[in-house]
mmCIF file of C-alpha atoms in Angstrom:
data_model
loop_
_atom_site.group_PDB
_atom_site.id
_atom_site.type_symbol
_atom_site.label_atom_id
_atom_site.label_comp_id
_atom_site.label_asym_id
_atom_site.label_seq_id
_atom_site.Cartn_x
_atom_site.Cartn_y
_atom_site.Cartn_z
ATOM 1 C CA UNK A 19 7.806 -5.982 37.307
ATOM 2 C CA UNK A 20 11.462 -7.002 36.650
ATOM 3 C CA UNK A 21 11.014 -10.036 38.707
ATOM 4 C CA UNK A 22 8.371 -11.505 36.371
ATOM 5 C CA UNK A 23 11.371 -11.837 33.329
ATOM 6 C CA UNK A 24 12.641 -14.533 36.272
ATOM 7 C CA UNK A 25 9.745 -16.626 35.915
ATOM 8 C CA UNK A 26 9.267 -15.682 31.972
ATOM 9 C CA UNK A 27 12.424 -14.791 30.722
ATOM 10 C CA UNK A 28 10.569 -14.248 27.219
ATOM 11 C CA UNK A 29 10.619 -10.266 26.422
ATOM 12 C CA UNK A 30 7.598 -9.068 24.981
ATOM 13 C CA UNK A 31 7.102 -10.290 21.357
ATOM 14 C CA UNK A 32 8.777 -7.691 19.593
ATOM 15 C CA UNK A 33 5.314 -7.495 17.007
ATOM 16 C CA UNK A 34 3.444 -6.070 20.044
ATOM 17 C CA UNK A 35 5.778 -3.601 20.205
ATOM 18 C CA UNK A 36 5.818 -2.425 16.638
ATOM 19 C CA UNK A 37 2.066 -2.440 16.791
ATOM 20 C CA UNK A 38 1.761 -0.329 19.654
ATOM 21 C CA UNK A 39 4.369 1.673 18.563
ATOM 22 C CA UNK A 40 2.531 2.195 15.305
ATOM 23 C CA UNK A 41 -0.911 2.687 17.410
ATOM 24 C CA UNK A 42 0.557 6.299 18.631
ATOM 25 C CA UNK A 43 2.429 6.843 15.460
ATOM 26 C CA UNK A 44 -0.744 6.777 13.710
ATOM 27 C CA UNK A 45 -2.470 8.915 15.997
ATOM 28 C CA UNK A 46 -0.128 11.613 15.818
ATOM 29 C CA UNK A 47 0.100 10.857 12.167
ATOM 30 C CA UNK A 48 -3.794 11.120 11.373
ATOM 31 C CA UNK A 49 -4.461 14.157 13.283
ATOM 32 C CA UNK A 50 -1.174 16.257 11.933
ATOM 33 C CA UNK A 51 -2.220 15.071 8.322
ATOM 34 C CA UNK A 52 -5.528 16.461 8.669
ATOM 35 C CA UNK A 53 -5.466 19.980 10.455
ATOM 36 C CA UNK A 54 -8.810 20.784 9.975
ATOM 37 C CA UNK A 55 -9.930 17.225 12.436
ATOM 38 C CA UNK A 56 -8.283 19.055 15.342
ATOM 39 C CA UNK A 57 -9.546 22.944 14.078
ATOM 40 C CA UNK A 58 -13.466 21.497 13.533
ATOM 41 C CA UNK A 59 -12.887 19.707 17.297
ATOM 42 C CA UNK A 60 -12.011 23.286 18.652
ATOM 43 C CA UNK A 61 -14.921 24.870 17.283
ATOM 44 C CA UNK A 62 -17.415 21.724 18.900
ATOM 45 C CA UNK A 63 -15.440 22.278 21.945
ATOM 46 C CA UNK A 64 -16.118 26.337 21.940
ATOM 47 C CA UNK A 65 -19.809 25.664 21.024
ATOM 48 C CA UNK A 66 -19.976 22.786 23.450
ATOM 49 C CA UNK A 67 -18.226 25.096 26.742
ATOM 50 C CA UNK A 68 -19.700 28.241 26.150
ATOM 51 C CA UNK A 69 -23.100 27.308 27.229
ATOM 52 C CA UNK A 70 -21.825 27.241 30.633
ATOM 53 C CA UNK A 71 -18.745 29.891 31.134
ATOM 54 C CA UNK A 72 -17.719 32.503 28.870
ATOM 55 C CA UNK A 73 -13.729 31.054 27.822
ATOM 56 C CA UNK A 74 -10.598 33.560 25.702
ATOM 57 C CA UNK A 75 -10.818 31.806 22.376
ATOM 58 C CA UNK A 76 -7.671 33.223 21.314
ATOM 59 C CA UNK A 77 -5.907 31.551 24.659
ATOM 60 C CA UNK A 78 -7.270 28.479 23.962
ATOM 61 C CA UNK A 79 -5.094 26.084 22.887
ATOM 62 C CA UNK A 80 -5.657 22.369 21.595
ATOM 63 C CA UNK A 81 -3.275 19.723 21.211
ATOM 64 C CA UNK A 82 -2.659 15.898 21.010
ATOM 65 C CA UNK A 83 0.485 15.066 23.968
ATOM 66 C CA UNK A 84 2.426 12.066 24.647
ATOM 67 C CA UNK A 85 1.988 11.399 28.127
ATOM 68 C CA UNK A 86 3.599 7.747 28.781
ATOM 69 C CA UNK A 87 2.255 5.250 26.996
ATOM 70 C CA UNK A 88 -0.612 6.614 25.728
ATOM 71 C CA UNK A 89 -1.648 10.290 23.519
ATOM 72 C CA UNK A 90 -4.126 12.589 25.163
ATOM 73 C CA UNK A 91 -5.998 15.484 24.066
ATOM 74 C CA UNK A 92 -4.782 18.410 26.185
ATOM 75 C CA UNK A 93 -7.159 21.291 25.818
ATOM 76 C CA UNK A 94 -5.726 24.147 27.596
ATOM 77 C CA UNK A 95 -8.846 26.716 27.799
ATOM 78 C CA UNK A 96 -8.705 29.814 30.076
ATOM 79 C CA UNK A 97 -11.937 30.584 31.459
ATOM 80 C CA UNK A 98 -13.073 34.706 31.629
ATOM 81 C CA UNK A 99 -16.657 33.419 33.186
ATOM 82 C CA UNK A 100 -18.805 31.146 34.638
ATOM 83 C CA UNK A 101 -22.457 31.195 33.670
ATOM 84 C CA UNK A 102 -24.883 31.881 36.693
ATOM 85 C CA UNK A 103 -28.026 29.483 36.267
ATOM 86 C CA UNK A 104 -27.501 27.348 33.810
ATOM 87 C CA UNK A 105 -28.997 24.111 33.656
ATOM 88 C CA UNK A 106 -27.235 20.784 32.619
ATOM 89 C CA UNK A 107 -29.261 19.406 29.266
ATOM 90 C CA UNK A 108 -30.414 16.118 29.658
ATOM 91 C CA UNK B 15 -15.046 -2.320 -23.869
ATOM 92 C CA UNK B 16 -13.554 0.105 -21.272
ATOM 93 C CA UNK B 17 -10.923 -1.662 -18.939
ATOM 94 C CA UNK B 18 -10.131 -0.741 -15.890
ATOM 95 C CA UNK B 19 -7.193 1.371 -14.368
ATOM 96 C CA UNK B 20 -5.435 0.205 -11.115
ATOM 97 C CA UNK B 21 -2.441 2.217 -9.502
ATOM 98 C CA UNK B 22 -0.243 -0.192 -7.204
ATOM 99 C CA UNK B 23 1.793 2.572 -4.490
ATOM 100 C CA UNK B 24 2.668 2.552 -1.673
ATOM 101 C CA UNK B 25 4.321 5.630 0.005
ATOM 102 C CA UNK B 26 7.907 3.579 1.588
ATOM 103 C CA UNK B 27 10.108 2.793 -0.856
ATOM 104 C CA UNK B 28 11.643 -0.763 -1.779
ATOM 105 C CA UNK B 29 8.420 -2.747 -0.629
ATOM 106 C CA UNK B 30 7.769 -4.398 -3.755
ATOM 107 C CA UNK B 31 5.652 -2.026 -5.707
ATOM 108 C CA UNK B 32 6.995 -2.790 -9.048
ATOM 109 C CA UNK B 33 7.564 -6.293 -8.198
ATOM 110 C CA UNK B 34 4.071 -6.626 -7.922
ATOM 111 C CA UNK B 35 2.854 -4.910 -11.063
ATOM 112 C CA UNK B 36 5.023 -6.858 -12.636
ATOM 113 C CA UNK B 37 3.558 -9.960 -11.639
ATOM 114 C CA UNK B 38 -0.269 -9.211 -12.023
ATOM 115 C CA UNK B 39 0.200 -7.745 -14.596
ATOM 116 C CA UNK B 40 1.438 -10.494 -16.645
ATOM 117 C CA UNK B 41 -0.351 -12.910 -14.774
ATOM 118 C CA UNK B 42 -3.650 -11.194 -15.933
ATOM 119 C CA UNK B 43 -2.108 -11.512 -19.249
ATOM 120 C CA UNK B 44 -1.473 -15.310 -19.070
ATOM 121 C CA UNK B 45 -5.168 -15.429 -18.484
ATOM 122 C CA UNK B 46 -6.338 -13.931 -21.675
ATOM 123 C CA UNK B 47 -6.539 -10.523 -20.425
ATOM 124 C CA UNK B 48 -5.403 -7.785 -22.297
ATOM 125 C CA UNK B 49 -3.544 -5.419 -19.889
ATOM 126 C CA UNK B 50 -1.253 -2.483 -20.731
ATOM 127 C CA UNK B 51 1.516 -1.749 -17.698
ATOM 128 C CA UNK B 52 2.645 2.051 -16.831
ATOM 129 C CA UNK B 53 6.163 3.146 -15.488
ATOM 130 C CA UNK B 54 5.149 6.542 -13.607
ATOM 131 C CA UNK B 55 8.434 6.191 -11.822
ATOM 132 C CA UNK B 56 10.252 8.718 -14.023
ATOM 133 C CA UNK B 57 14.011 9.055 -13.733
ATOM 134 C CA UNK B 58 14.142 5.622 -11.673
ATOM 135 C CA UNK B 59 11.916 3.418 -14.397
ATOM 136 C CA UNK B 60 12.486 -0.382 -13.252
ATOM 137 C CA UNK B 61 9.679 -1.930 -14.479
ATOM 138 C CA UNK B 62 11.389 -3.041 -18.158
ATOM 139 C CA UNK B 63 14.294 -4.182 -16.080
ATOM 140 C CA UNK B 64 11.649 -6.602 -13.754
ATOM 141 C CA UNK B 65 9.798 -8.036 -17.142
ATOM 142 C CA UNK B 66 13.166 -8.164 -18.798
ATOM 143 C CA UNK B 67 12.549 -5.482 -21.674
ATOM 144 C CA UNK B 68 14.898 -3.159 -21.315
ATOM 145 C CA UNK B 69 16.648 -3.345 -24.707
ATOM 146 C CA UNK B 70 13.042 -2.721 -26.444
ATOM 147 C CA UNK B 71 12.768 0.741 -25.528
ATOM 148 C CA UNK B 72 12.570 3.592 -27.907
ATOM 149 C CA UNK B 73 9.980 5.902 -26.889
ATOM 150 C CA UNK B 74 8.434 6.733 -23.227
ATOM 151 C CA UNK B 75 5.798 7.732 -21.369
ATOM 152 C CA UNK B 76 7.225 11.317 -21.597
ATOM 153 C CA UNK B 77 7.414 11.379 -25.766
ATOM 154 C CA UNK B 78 3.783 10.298 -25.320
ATOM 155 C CA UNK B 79 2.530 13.180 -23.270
ATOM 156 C CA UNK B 80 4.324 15.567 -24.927
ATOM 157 C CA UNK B 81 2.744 14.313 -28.820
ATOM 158 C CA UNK B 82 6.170 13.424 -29.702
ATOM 159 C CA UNK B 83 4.932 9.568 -30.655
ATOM 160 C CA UNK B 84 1.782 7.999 -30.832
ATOM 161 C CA UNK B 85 0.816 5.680 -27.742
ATOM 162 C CA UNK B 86 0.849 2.874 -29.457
ATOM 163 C CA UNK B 87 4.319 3.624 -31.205
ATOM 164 C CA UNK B 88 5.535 3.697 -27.129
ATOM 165 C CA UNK B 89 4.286 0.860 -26.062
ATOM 166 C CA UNK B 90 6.580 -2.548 -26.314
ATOM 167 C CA UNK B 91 4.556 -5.819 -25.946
ATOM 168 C CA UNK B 92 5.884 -8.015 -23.684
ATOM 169 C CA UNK B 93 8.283 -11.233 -25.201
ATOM 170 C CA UNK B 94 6.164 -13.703 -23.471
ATOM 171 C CA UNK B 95 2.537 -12.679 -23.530
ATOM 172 C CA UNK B 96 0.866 -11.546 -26.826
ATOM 173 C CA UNK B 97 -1.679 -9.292 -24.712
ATOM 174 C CA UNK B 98 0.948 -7.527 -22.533
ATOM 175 C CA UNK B 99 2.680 -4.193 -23.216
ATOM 176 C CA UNK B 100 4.789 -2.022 -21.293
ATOM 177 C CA UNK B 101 4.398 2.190 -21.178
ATOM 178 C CA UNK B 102 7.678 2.353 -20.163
ATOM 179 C CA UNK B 103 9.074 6.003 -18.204
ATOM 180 C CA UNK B 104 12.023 8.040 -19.036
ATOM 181 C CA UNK B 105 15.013 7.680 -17.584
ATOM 182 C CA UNK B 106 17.053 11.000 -18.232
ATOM 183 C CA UNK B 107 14.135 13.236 -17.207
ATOM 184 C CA UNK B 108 12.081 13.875 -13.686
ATOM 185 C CA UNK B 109 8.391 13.882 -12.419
ATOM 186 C CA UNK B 110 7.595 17.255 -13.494
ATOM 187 C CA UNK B 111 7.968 15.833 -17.323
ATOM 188 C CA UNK B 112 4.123 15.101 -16.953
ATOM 189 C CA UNK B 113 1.465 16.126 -15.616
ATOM 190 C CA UNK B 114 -1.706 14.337 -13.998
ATOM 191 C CA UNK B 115 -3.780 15.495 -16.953
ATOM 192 C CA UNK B 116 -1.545 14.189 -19.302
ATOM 193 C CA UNK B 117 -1.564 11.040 -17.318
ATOM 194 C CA UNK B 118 -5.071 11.053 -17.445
ATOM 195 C CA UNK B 119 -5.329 11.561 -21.247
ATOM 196 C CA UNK B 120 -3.275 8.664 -21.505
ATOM 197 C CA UNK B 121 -5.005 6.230 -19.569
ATOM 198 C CA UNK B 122 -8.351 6.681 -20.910
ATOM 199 C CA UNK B 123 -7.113 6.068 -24.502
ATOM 200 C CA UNK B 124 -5.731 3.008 -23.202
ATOM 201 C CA UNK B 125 -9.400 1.881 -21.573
ATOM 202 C CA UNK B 126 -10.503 1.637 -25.265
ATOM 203 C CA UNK B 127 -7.878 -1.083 -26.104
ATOM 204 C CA UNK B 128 -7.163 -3.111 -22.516
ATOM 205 C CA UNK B 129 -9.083 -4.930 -20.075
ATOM 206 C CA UNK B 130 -6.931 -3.803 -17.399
ATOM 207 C CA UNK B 131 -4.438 -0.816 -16.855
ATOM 208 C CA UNK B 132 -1.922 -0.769 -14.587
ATOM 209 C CA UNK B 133 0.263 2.088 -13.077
ATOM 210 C CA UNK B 134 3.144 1.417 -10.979
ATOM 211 C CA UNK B 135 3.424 4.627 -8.411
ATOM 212 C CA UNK B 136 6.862 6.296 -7.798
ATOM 213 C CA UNK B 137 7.994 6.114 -3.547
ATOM 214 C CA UNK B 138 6.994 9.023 -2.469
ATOM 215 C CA UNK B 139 3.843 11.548 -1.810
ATOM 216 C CA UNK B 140 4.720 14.153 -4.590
ATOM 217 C CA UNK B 141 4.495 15.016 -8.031
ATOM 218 C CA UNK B 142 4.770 11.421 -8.886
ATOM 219 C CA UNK B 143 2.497 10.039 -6.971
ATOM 220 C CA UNK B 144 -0.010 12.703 -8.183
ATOM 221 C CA UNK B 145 0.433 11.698 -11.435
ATOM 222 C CA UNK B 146 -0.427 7.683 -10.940
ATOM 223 C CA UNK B 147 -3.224 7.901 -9.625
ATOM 224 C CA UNK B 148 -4.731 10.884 -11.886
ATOM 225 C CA UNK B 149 -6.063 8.333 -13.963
ATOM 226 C CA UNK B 150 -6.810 5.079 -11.966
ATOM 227 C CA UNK B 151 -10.212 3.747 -10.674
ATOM 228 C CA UNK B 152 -8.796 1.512 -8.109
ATOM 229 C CA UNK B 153 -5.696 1.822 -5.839
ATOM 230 C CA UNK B 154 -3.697 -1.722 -4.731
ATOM 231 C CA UNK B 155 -1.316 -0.479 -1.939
ATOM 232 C CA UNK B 156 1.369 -2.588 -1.421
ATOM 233 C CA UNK B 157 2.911 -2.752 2.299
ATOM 234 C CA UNK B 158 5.386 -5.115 4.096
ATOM 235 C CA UNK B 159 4.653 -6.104 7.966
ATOM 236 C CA UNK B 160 6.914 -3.344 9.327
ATOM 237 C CA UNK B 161 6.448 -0.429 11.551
ATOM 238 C CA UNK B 162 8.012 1.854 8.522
ATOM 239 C CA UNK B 163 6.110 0.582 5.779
ATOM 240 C CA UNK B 164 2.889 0.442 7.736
ATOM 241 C CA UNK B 165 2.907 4.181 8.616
ATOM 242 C CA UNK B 166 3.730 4.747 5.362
ATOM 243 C CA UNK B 167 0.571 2.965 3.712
ATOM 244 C CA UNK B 168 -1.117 4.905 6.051
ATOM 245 C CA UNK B 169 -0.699 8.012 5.085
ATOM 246 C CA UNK B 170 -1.108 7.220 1.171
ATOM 247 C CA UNK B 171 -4.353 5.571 2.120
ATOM 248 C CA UNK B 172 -5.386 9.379 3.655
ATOM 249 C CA UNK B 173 -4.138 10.660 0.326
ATOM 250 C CA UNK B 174 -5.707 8.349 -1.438
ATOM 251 C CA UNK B 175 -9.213 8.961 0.497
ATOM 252 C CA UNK B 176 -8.982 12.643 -0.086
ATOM 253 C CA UNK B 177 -8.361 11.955 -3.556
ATOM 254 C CA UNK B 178 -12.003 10.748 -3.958
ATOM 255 C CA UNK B 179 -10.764 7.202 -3.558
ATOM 256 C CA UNK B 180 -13.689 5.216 -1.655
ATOM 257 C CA UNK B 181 -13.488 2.758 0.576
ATOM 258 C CA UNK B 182 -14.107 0.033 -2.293
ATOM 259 C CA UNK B 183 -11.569 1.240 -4.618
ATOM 260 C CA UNK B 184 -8.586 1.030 -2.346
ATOM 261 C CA UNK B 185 -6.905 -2.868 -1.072
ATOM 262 C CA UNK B 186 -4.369 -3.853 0.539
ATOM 263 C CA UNK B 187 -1.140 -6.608 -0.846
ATOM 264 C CA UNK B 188 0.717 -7.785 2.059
ATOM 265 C CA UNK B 189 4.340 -8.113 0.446
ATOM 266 C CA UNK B 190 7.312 -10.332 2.209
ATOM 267 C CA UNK B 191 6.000 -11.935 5.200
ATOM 268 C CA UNK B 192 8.238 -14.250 6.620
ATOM 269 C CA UNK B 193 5.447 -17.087 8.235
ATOM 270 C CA UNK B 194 8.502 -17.992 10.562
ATOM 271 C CA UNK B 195 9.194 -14.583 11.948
ATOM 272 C CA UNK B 196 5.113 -14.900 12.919
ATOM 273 C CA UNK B 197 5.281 -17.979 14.529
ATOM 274 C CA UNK B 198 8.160 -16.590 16.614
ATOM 275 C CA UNK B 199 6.113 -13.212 17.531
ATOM 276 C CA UNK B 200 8.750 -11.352 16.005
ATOM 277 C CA UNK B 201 6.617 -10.010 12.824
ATOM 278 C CA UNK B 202 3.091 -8.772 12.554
ATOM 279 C CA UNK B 203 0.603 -11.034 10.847
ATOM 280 C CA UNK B 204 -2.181 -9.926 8.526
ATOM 281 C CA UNK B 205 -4.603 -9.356 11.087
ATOM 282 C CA UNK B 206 -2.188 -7.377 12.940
ATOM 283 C CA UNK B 207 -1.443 -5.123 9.802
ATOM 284 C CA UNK B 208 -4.970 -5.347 8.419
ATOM 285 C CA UNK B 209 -6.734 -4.262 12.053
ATOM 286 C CA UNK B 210 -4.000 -1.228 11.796
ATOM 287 C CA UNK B 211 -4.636 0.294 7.829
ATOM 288 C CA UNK B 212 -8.056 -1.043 7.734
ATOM 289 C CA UNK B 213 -8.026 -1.492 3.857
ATOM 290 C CA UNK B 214 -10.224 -4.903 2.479
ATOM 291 C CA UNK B 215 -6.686 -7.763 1.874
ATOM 292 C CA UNK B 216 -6.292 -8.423 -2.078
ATOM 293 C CA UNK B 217 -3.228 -10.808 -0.842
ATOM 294 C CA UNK B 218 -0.375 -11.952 0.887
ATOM 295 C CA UNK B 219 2.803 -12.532 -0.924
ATOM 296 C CA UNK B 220 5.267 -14.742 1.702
ATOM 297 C CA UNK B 221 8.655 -13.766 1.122
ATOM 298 C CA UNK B 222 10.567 -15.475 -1.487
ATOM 299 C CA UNK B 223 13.901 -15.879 -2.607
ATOM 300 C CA UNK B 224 12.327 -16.732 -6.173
ATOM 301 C CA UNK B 225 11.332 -13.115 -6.467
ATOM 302 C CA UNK B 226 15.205 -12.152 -6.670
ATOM 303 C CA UNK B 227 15.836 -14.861 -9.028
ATOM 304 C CA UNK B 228 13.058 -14.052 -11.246
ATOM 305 C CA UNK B 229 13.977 -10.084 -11.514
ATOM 306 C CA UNK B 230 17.627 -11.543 -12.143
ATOM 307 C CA UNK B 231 16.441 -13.488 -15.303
ATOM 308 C CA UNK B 232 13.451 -10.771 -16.254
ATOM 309 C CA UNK B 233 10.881 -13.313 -15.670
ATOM 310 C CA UNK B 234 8.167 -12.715 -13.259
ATOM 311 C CA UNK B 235 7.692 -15.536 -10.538
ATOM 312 C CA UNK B 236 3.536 -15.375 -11.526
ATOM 313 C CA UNK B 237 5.144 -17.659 -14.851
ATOM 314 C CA UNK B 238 6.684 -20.257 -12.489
ATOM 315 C CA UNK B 239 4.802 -22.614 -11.163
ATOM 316 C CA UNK B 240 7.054 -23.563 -8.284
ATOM 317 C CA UNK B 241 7.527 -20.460 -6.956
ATOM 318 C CA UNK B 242 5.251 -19.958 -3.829
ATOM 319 C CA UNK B 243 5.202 -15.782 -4.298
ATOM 320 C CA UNK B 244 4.484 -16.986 -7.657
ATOM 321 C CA UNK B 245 1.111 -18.599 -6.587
ATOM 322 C CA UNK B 246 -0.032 -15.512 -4.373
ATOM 323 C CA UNK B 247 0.329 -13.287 -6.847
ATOM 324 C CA UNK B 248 -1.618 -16.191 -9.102
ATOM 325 C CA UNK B 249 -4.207 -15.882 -6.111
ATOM 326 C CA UNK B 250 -4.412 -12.199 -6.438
ATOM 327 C CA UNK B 251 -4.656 -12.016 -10.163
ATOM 328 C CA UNK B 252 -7.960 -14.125 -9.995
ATOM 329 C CA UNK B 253 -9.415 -12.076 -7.044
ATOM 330 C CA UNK B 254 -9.363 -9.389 -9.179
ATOM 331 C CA UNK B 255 -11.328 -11.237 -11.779
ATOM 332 C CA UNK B 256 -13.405 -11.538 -9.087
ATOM 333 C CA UNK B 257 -12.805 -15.068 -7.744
ATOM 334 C CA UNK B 258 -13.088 -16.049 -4.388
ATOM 335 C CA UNK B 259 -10.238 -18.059 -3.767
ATOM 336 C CA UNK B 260 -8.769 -18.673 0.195
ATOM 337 C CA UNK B 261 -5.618 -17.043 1.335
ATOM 338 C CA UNK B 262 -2.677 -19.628 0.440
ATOM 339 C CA UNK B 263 -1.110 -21.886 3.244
ATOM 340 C CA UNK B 264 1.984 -19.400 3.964
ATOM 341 C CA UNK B 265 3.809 -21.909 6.297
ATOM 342 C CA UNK B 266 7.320 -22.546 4.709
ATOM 343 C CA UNK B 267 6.515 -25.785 2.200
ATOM 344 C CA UNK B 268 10.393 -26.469 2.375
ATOM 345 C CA UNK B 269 11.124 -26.178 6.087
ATOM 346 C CA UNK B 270 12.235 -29.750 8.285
ATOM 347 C CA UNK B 271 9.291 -30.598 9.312
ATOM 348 C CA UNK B 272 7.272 -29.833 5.676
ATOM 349 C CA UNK B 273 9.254 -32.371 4.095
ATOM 350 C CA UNK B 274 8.952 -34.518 6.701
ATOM 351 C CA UNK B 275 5.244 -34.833 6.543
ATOM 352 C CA UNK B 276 5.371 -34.948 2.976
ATOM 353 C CA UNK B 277 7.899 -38.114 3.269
ATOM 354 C CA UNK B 278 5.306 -40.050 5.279
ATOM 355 C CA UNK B 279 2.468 -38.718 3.767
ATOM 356 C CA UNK B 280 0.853 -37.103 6.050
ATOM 357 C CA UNK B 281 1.541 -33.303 4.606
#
């Protein structure tokens, strides 16, 4: 999108970039400060999954990644099982 | 009568937490309040310097928690306002000198003889930090609209929340914003910063070259009336008496077109 700095040669307002910059920050911030957010999330997300496959708990692994410009939760879970017959809640 | 007992922190460093107890402090004081200020900033004390009372000194927070004096024997009232004194720290020692409990101890005897306590925080997450807020009902966290500061008045605020502070005993003073730098896109504004810490706004202090001039001289900018810092921290001092009163015009009074305006009368 170089081409558009032609037309606006105005950069990005430099206070949108310390606020986004502070978004992640803060993300990475909150969660690190407070272990036990990500630690009670794994146990929902055991609780939550093993309705349908049996998973190796001590495999698992639960994170918060940089991936461009955004963080994402990467939950890296190996599954042992899948549950025969299970039906979806509603 | 039991006053009340505010710790002003911050986490960064250098963003005008002194500065500011300094100034609502006395401007409490100008109002009739009685209010008793607290140095926890041990081995970096400042706070005698900002009110000018630095020759006064004779005994500290430190001979106070340890029984060497009595409280009042420590504290030195302020050479402007009858109602103001000053806990002041120790210099020669470190944050491990006191304890929170001792802290504690010591504000709760002052509730008995002030309307309003206030304990200016050391930088920092530690021992210090620990130790202002043992005793304080309410937290004012001071920030300045940068990236550093910001993340920084974050994480107190998690401290602060795990600390038992709730939601309505924390707020936010907006230190140094330069209206300009806004206008330009090239600062954060207070919606910016208060959509980020999510904290309720007790103020917003435009930066001012009065506030150097008035730590030069000792005398808080609250005291003069031209001073445009002065009158937010004026502002704040009557929202905690529980005023409503408007966030101040922060657009620079002395600028071109300001005077301008003011020439034709139109501003």
């Amino acid at each position: 999108m170089d081409w558009l700095k032609f037309i606006n040669p105005r950069e990005e307002p430099s206070k949108d970039v310390a606020k986004e910059r502070l978004r992640l920050l803060l993300i990475h911030d909150r969660a690190s400060v407070a272990p036990q957010l990500l630690e009670s999330l794994r146990g929902d997300l055991i609780a939550a999954i093993t309705k349908y496959m049996d998973i190796d708990e001590s495999g698992m692994e639960v994170n918060l990644e940089n991936v461009g410009h955004s963080v994402v939760l990467m939950a890296n879970i190996p599954i042992r099982r899948v549950k025969r017959g299970v039906q979806a809640s509603l | 009568m039991q006053g009340k007992v505010y710790v002003v922190t911050s986490g960064k460093g250098g963003v005008g937490k002194t500065t500011a107890t300094a100034n609502i402090g006395t401007g409490l004081a100008a109002l009739g309040r009685k209010v008793a200020l607290i140095d926890a900033d041990i081995g970096l004390r400042n706070l005698d310097v900002v009110l000018g009372l630095e020759n006064r000194i004779v005994y500290d927070l430190t001979h106070v928690a340890d029984g060497l004096c009595r409280l009042r024997q420590a504290l030195i009232r302020d050479k402007r306002m009858e109602h103001l004194y000053l806990l002041p720290a120790a210099q020669t020692k470190d944050k491990t000198a006191v304890s929170p409990d001792q802290m504690q101890a010591i504000c709760d005897e002052l509730r008995d003889d002030f309307d309003f306590i206030l304990v200016d925080s050391p930088a920092g997450i530690e021992q210090g930090f620990r130790n202002a807020i043992a005793g304080a009902d309410d937290a004012i966290i001071v920030t300045t609209p940068e990236v550093s500061a910001v993340r920084d008045a974050d994480r107190i605020i998690g401290l602060l929340e795990s600390a038992g502070f709730e939601q309505d005993h924390r707020m936010l003073v907006i230190n140094r914003l330069k209206p300009s730098m806004v206008r330009r896109g090239d600062m954060m504004d207070i919606d910016d910063v208060q959509e980020i810490l999510s904290v309720p706004l007790l103020g917003v202090v435009p930066d001012d070259e009065s506030i150097i001039v008035s730590t030069n001289r000792g005398d808080p900018a609250v005291l003069d009336q031209s001073s445009r810092a002065g009158q937010a921290f004026r502002n704040i001092v009557r929202r905690i008496l529980g005023e409503e009163v408007p966030l101040m015009d922060l657009n620079d009074q002395n600028g071109f077109l300001a005077r301008f305006r003011r020439l034709v009368g139109i501003g």
